[in-house]
């Protein structure tokens, strides 16, 4: 799976799933009962006709909230993350996989 980072496509390791939700929408990610979330990457981005901006630093916050859990629910907002594009609607993308309990890599 690839993400766009600084206008370059970057391979997102072993990420198998991608979920996206925009500001104030509910975003839920989860694994089955024998596996846990392994967060690989995230982007909090905004787009308009004249502006395209990405805050890829959201990964730290997403990992703190979701890494190693069976499921995780978030509602993306500038209060939770940041405001890379003031006045522009923003969306959060999370790239993740599910790892067996006890086999979670340390990132």
XYZ file of C-alpha atoms in Angstrom:
107
model
C 0.000 0.000 0.000
C 1.276 3.497 -0.777
C 0.645 6.938 0.695
C 1.390 10.362 -0.735
C 3.942 12.160 1.422
C 5.501 15.440 0.318
C 4.233 14.754 -3.242
C 6.043 11.377 -3.351
C 4.410 7.944 -3.138
C 5.781 6.003 -0.162
C 5.322 2.276 0.453
C 3.544 1.627 3.745
C 5.224 -1.616 4.849
C 2.871 -4.337 5.904
C -0.256 -2.203 6.163
C -3.218 -4.231 4.942
C -6.063 -1.856 5.692
C -6.828 1.815 5.184
C -9.658 3.757 6.811
C -10.567 7.380 6.191
C -12.895 9.819 7.941
C -13.241 13.573 7.713
C -13.600 16.061 10.554
C -16.312 15.213 13.068
C -17.070 11.845 11.400
C -16.740 8.638 13.397
C -13.769 6.441 12.423
C -13.546 2.887 13.779
C -10.744 0.404 13.160
C -10.543 -3.065 14.627
C -9.158 -6.579 14.494
C -10.578 -9.974 15.362
C -10.357 -11.407 18.877
C -6.916 -13.010 18.336
C -5.149 -9.973 16.871
C -4.288 -6.395 17.819
C -3.952 -3.163 15.870
C -0.561 -2.354 14.393
C -0.578 1.254 13.137
C 1.799 1.814 10.195
C 1.032 5.363 9.036
C -1.512 8.148 9.170
C -2.159 11.441 7.445
C -4.367 14.315 8.477
C -4.902 16.312 5.309
C -6.933 19.106 3.834
C -7.697 20.026 0.248
C -9.191 22.968 -1.533
C -8.980 24.252 -5.101
C -5.820 26.202 -4.289
C -4.312 24.362 -1.311
C -3.191 20.789 -0.646
C -1.594 20.187 2.735
C -0.772 17.117 4.807
C 0.169 16.801 8.462
C 1.853 13.408 8.685
C 2.794 13.989 12.346
C -0.627 12.611 13.324
C 0.969 9.135 13.524
C 2.230 9.775 17.083
C -1.253 10.643 18.370
C -2.928 7.766 16.510
C -0.395 5.265 17.859
C -0.887 6.552 21.424
C -4.646 6.066 21.115
C -4.813 2.841 19.066
C -1.547 0.827 18.868
C -1.851 -2.638 20.444
C -5.599 -2.444 21.062
C -8.190 -4.778 19.594
C -10.249 -1.836 18.322
C -10.145 1.930 18.352
C -12.699 4.656 17.677
C -11.813 8.257 16.869
C -13.528 11.412 15.716
C -10.913 13.436 13.793
C -10.773 17.121 14.688
C -8.254 19.942 14.905
C -8.632 19.754 18.686
C -7.395 16.131 18.674
C -4.750 16.504 15.957
C -3.642 19.831 14.464
C -4.746 22.347 11.859
C -2.484 22.010 8.809
C -4.969 23.957 6.650
C -6.963 26.577 8.568
C -10.448 27.008 7.140
C -10.243 23.847 4.985
C -12.101 20.589 5.674
C -9.622 17.931 6.778
C -9.671 14.122 6.679
C -7.710 11.478 8.579
C -6.359 8.332 6.896
C -5.015 5.441 8.969
C -2.975 2.590 7.469
C -2.861 -0.469 9.703
C -2.710 -4.239 9.974
C -3.671 -6.766 12.635
C -0.917 -8.718 14.405
C -1.177 -11.750 16.644
C -1.124 -10.936 20.341
C 2.469 -11.017 21.560
C 3.878 -10.576 18.063
C 3.479 -6.813 17.818
C 6.569 -5.102 16.460
C 8.001 -2.182 18.382
C 7.957 0.972 16.254
